[in-house]
Each structure stands twice: as structure tokens, then as C-alpha cells.
Amino acid sequence: MERETEKRNSRELANLKKEVSRLRNRLSLLGDLGARIVASLDPPSVLQAVLDAACRLTEARYGAVAVFDDDGRIAEFFTHGITSEERERIGDLPQGLGMLGWLQEVQHPVRLADLTKHPRSVGFPPNHPPMASFLGVPIRLGEETIGNLYLTEKEEDCAFTPEDEDLLVLFAAQAALAIRNSRQFIREQTARLDAEEARRDQARSQRALRQSQQQLRDVIDNTTAVIYIKDTEGRYI
């Protein structure tokens, strides 16, 4: 009896240590991502880091993050677990049909044991790896959905858990921060460039005005004829 108790206590202790290690890893990655998002002006690298960390912590074999344009079409698409050669063989970016389009419509987390059995599933294109378990979360800025995070194929053929869903919601918030920072940086850069161009235009206009005035003065100083000058309203000045 005592031996069985010791074995049970040993298993519980091992499980507890494993869970503590997982929590530490998650907190460490979330902290690192937060620092990168605040400091980075390169949203693609941050979004890829968010996706890689989400797959690592949920034990997902594959992952993707999509960012939409103003018309709701996929403008940027990053993947995890698929090589560049495999992506080349798969072909064009997804068009937002099937499960990806459905997640964009419902705008709330979706967790499925087998996405191929869902009524909105339209299958995979040629050369696409098979996928079953699915977890998707929208990336939102306020009330606007600006992208989606997708994870598939949890290791050991398991289904994604509510804990995985909660974690991916956190990562979606991190992705939203990265996109917001990027857009703010682009707006500031555009405003700065516009202001610099306006200053250059003003300087060019002032130089042209001075040259014109000098040319007129040269004409006046070197002519023997009588010169009359009118203003824009036709009055002699």
C-alpha cells in the first residue's frame, strides 16, 4: 500500500514539475514577444515569432497567420511547419474560402477535433499536407478583425484544449499589437515624408521667385527703354 502511495505521489510530483516548467516557458515567451513587439518596426518578423511561439507552446505541427487588406482579402500570409519548397508546390495564397473564410465570418475562436468533417471544409489543394485538429482565433483591433491565427495538427493526434485556445487568444492580442505598431509607424513615416516634401517644394518655390526677381532686376538695370510693370489686377506699380 505504501509503495503504491509513493508511486502515485511521485507521478503527481513529476506532473507538477512538468506543468511548472510549461508555465515558465509560456511566461518567458510571452515576455520576450512583448518586448519584441514594443521595439520592432518589422511586423513580418514579429508575426512570424508570434506564430512560431504559438505552435511551440500548443504543440501544433502547423500554423499560419493571415493579415487582411481593407477589402477583407488576405494580403500577407506566414506559415509554420511548411518549408518554402512545400509552399511553392502548394501554390497561391489561400482565398479565404472553407474553414479560413468561416473563421473570418464568425469572428470568434474555433476549435475542432477534425476540420475535414466540418460542413464548411472544402478540402486541401494539391501537395498540401493532411490536417485534422484545428484551432483558429481572429486577430482584432477594437471591433475590426484584421487577420486570423490558425493552428493545426496537435502532436500525438490529440485535439486542442481550452487551455490552448486561451493561449492562442493571448498570442492573437500580441499579433494585433504588432500590426498596430506597424501601421502607426507607417503613418508617422508617411507624415514625415510629406512634411519634408512640402518643405522642399517651398524652398524650390522661394529659389524660383528669387531668380525671377533677379532676372527682372537685371533687365531693368540694363535697358534704355521705359518699362511699365503691372500687378495681377492690371494696375501699374
PDB file of C-alpha atoms in Angstrom, residues 99 102-112 118 134-140 145 148-150 161-162 164-170 172:
ATOM      1  CA  MET A  99     -12.676  26.999 -42.821  1.00  0.00           C
ATOM      2  CA  TRP A 102     -15.752  30.733 -41.991  1.00  0.00           C
ATOM      3  CA  LEU A 103     -13.480  31.870 -39.157  1.00  0.00           C
ATOM      4  CA  GLN A 104     -13.342  35.304 -40.757  1.00  0.00           C
ATOM      5  CA  GLU A 105     -17.150  35.382 -40.785  1.00  0.00           C
ATOM      6  CA  VAL A 106     -17.864  34.190 -37.226  1.00  0.00           C
ATOM      7  CA  GLN A 107     -15.038  36.268 -35.668  1.00  0.00           C
ATOM      8  CA  HIS A 108     -14.648  34.137 -32.564  1.00  0.00           C
ATOM      9  CA  PRO A 109     -12.305  31.261 -31.621  1.00  0.00           C
ATOM     10  CA  VAL A 110     -12.983  27.953 -33.370  1.00  0.00           C
ATOM     11  CA  ARG A 111     -11.678  24.629 -32.047  1.00  0.00           C
ATOM     12  CA  LEU A 112     -12.315  21.370 -33.952  1.00  0.00           C
ATOM     13  CA  HIS A 118     -16.930  20.436 -40.802  1.00  0.00           C
ATOM     14  CA  PHE A 134      -7.808  22.770 -35.817  1.00  0.00           C
ATOM     15  CA  LEU A 135      -7.691  25.885 -33.655  1.00  0.00           C
ATOM     16  CA  GLY A 136      -8.349  29.330 -35.075  1.00  0.00           C
ATOM     17  CA  VAL A 137      -8.569  32.745 -33.425  1.00  0.00           C
ATOM     18  CA  PRO A 138      -9.324  36.131 -35.026  1.00  0.00           C
ATOM     19  CA  ILE A 139      -6.824  38.979 -34.672  1.00  0.00           C
ATOM     20  CA  ARG A 140      -8.765  42.082 -33.715  1.00  0.00           C
ATOM     21  CA  THR A 145     -10.914  41.912 -37.498  1.00  0.00           C
ATOM     22  CA  ASN A 148      -6.535  35.296 -38.204  1.00  0.00           C
ATOM     23  CA  LEU A 149      -4.239  32.873 -36.395  1.00  0.00           C
ATOM     24  CA  TYR A 150      -4.589  29.198 -37.304  1.00  0.00           C
ATOM     25  CA  THR A 161      -7.657  22.033 -25.445  1.00  0.00           C
ATOM     26  CA  PRO A 162      -9.474  25.025 -23.928  1.00  0.00           C
ATOM     27  CA  ASP A 164      -4.598  26.024 -25.929  1.00  0.00           C
ATOM     28  CA  GLU A 165      -7.450  28.271 -27.034  1.00  0.00           C
ATOM     29  CA  ASP A 166      -6.874  30.715 -24.162  1.00  0.00           C
ATOM     30  CA  LEU A 167      -3.185  30.822 -25.007  1.00  0.00           C
ATOM     31  CA  LEU A 168      -3.816  31.473 -28.700  1.00  0.00           C
ATOM     32  CA  VAL A 169      -6.153  34.345 -27.783  1.00  0.00           C
ATOM     33  CA  LEU A 170      -3.193  35.909 -25.941  1.00  0.00           C
ATOM     34  CA  ALA A 172      -3.611  36.965 -31.218  1.00  0.00           C
TER      35      ALA A 172
END
